[in-house]
CSV table of C-alpha atoms in Angstrom, one decimal:
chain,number,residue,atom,x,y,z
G,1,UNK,CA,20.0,-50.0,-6.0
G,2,UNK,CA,16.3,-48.6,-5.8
G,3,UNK,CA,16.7,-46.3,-9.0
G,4,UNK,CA,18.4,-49.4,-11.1
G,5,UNK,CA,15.3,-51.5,-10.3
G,6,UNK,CA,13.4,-48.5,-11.4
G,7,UNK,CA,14.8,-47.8,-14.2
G,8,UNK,CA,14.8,-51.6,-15.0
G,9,UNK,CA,11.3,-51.6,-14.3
G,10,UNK,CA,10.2,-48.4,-16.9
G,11,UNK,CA,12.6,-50.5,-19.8
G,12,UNK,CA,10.8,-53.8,-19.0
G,13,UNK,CA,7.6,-52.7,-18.8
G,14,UNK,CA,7.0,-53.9,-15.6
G,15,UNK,CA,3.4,-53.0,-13.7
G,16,UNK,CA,2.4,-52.5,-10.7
G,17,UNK,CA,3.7,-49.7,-9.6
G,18,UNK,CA,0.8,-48.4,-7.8
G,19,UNK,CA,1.1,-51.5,-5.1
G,20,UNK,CA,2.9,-51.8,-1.9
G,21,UNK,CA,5.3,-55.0,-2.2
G,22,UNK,CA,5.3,-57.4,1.0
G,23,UNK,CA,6.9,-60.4,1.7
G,24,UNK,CA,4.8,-63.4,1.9
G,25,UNK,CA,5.3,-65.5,5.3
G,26,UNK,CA,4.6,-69.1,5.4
G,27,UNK,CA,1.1,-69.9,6.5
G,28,UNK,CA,-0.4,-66.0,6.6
G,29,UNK,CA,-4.1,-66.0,4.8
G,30,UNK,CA,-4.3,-64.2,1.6
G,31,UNK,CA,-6.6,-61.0,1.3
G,32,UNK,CA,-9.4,-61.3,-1.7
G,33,UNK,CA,-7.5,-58.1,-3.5
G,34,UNK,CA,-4.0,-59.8,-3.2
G,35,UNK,CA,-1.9,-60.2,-6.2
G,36,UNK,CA,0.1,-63.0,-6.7
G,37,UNK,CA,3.6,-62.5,-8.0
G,38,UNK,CA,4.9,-64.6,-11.1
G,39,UNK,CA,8.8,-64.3,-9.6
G,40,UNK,CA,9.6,-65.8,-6.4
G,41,UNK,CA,8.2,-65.7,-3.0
G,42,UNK,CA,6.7,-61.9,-2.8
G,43,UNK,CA,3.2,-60.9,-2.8
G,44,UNK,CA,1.3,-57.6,-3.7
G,45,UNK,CA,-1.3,-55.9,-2.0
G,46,UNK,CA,-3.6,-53.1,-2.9
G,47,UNK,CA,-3.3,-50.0,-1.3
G,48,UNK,CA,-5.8,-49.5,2.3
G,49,UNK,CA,-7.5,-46.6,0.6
G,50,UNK,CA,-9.3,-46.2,-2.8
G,51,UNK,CA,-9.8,-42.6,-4.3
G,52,UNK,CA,-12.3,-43.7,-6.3
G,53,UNK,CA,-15.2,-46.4,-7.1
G,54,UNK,CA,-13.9,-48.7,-10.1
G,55,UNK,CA,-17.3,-48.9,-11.4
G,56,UNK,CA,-18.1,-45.2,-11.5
G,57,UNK,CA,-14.9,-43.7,-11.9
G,58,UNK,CA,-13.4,-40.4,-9.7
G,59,UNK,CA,-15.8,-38.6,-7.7
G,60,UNK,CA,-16.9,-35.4,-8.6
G,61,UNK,CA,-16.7,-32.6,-6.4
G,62,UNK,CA,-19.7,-31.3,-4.7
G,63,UNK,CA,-21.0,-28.1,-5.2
G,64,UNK,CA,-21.3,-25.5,-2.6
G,65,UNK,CA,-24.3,-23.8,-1.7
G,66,UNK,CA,-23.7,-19.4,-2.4
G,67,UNK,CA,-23.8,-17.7,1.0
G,68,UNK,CA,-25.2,-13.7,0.8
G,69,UNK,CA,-22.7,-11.9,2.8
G,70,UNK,CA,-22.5,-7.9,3.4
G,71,UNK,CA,-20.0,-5.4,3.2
G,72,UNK,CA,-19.2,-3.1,5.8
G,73,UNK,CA,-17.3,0.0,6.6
G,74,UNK,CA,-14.2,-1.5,8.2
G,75,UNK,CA,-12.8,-4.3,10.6
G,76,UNK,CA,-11.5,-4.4,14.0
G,77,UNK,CA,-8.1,-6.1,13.5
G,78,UNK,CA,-5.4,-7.1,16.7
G,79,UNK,CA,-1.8,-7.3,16.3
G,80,UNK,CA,0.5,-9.3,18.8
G,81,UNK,CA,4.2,-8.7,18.8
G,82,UNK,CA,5.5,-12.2,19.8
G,83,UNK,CA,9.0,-10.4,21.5
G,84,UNK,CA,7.6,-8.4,23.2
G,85,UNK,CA,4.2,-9.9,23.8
G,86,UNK,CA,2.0,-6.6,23.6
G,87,UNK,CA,-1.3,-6.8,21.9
G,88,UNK,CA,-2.7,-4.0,20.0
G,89,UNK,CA,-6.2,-3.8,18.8
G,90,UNK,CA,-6.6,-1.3,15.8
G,91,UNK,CA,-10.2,-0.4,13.8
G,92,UNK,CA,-9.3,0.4,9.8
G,93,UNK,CA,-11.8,1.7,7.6
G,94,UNK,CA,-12.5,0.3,3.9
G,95,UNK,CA,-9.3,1.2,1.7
G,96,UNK,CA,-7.2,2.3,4.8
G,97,UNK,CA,-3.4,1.6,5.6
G,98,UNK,CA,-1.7,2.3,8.6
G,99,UNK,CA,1.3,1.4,10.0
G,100,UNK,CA,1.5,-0.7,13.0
G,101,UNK,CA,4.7,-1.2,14.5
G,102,UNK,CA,6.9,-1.8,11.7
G,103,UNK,CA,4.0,-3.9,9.8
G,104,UNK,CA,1.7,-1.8,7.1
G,105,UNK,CA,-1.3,-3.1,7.2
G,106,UNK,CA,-4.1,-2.4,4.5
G,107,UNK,CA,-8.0,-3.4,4.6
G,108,UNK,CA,-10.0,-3.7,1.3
G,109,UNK,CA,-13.0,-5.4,2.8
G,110,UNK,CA,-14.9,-6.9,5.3
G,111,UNK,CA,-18.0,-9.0,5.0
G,112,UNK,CA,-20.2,-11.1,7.3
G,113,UNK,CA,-22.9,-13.5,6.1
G,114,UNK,CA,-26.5,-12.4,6.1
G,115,UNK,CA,-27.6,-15.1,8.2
G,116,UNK,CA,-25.9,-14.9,11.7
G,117,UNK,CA,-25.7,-18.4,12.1
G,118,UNK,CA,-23.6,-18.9,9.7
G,119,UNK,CA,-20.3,-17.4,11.2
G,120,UNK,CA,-17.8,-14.1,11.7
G,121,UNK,CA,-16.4,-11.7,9.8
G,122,UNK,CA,-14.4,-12.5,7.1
G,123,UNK,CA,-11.9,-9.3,5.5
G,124,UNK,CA,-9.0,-9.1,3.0
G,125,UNK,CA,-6.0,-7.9,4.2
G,126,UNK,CA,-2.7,-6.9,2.9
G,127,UNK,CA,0.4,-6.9,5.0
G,128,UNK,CA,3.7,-5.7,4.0
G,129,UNK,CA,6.9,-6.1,6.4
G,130,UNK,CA,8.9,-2.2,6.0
G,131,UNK,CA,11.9,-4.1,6.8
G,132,UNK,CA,11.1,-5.9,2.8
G,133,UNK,CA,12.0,-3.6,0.1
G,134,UNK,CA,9.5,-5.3,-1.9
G,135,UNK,CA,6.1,-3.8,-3.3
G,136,UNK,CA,4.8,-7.3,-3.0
G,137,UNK,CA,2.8,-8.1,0.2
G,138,UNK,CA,4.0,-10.6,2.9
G,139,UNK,CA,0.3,-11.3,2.9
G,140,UNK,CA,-2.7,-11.0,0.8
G,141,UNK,CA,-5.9,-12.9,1.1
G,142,UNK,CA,-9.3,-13.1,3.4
G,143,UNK,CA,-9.0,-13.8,7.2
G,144,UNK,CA,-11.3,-15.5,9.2
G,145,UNK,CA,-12.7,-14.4,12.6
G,146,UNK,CA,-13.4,-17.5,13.1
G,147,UNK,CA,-10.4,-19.6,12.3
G,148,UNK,CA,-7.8,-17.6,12.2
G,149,UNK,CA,-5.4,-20.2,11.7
G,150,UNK,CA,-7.4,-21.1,8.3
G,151,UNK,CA,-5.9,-18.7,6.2
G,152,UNK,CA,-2.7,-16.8,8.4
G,153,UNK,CA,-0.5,-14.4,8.6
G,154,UNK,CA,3.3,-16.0,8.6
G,155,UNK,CA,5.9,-13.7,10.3
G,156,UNK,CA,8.6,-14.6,12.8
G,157,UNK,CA,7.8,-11.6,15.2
G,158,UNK,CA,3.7,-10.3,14.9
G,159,UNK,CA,0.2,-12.7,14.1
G,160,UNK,CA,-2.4,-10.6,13.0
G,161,UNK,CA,-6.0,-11.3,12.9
G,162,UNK,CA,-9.4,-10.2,12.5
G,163,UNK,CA,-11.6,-9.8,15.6
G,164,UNK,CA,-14.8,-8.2,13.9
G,165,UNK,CA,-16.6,-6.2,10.9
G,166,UNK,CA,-17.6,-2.6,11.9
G,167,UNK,CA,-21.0,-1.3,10.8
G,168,UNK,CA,-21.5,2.3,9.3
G,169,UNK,CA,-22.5,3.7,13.0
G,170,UNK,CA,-19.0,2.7,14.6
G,171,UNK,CA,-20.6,-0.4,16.4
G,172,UNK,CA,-19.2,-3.8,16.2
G,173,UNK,CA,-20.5,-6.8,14.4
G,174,UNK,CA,-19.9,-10.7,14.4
G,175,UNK,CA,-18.2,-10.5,16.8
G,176,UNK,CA,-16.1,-13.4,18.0
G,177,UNK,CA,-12.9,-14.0,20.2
């Protein structure tokens, strides 16, 4: 019944579309942005929410500010196997892979910002399932140290995460937990 009225509605020409149809009840007040209906006893209203301001049209999107970040050596990444529930904490180097239960796991950076207000280390990782006899990663993209549910890593068995960046010396940085 719905998609004959709609289809009647797109042949007629009919508008209003973009409103929520209620029924009108005897004695209710009407909003200022109500919309009375030429046909019967129904009423329109407006949707609660506007995306933009009628006079200026759509918002624009603000621009955000470019953070200085540095490159380090490696990352300090930990591995949970959810069967099993043991946790392994591995340290990769720039450009390694290494096989971690039966996840290979590659780094290809890991930066912190300059200013250590601003937050943890952030790395890109790959992550390919040996199980898969794909090339293509399960995963590929930057995780956060900070919110590592931001940008995860979605497998039925293992999460993996970043914990830190390492420095040049072995030592590590940003830490956060």
């Amino acid at each position: 019944m719905r998609a004959l009225a709609l289809v009647l509605g797109l042949l007629l020409g009919w508008s209003g579309m973009a409103y929520a149809q209620t029924q009108e009840t005897p004695g209710e007040n009407s909003a200022s942005e109500d919309v009375e209906a030429e046909e019967g006893n129904s009423r329109f209203k407006r949707a609660p929410f506007r995306t933009y301001n009628e006079r200026q049209g759509p918002r624009r999107p603000e621009r955000m500010p470019v953070i200085d970040t540095e490159l380090h050596a490696g990352a300090t990444l930990r591995q949970l196997d959810k069967m099993t529930g043991g946790i392994e904490t591995v340290e990769l180097r720039t450009a390694e892979e290494r096989r971690i239960g039966r996840l290979r796991i590659r780094l290809d950076a890991c930066r912190t910002a300059e200013d250590s207000n601003l937050g943890g280390a952030i790395a890109f990782v790959k992550i390919w399932d040996l199980r898969n006899d794909t090339d293509m990663p399960d995963f590929s993209g930057w995780m956060f140290a900070e919110s590592p549910a931001l940008s995860a890593f979605d497998h039925p068995r293992y999460d993996v995460w970043v914990i830190n960046c390492i420095t040049t010396e072995g030592g590590a940085e940003a830490a956060s937990e």
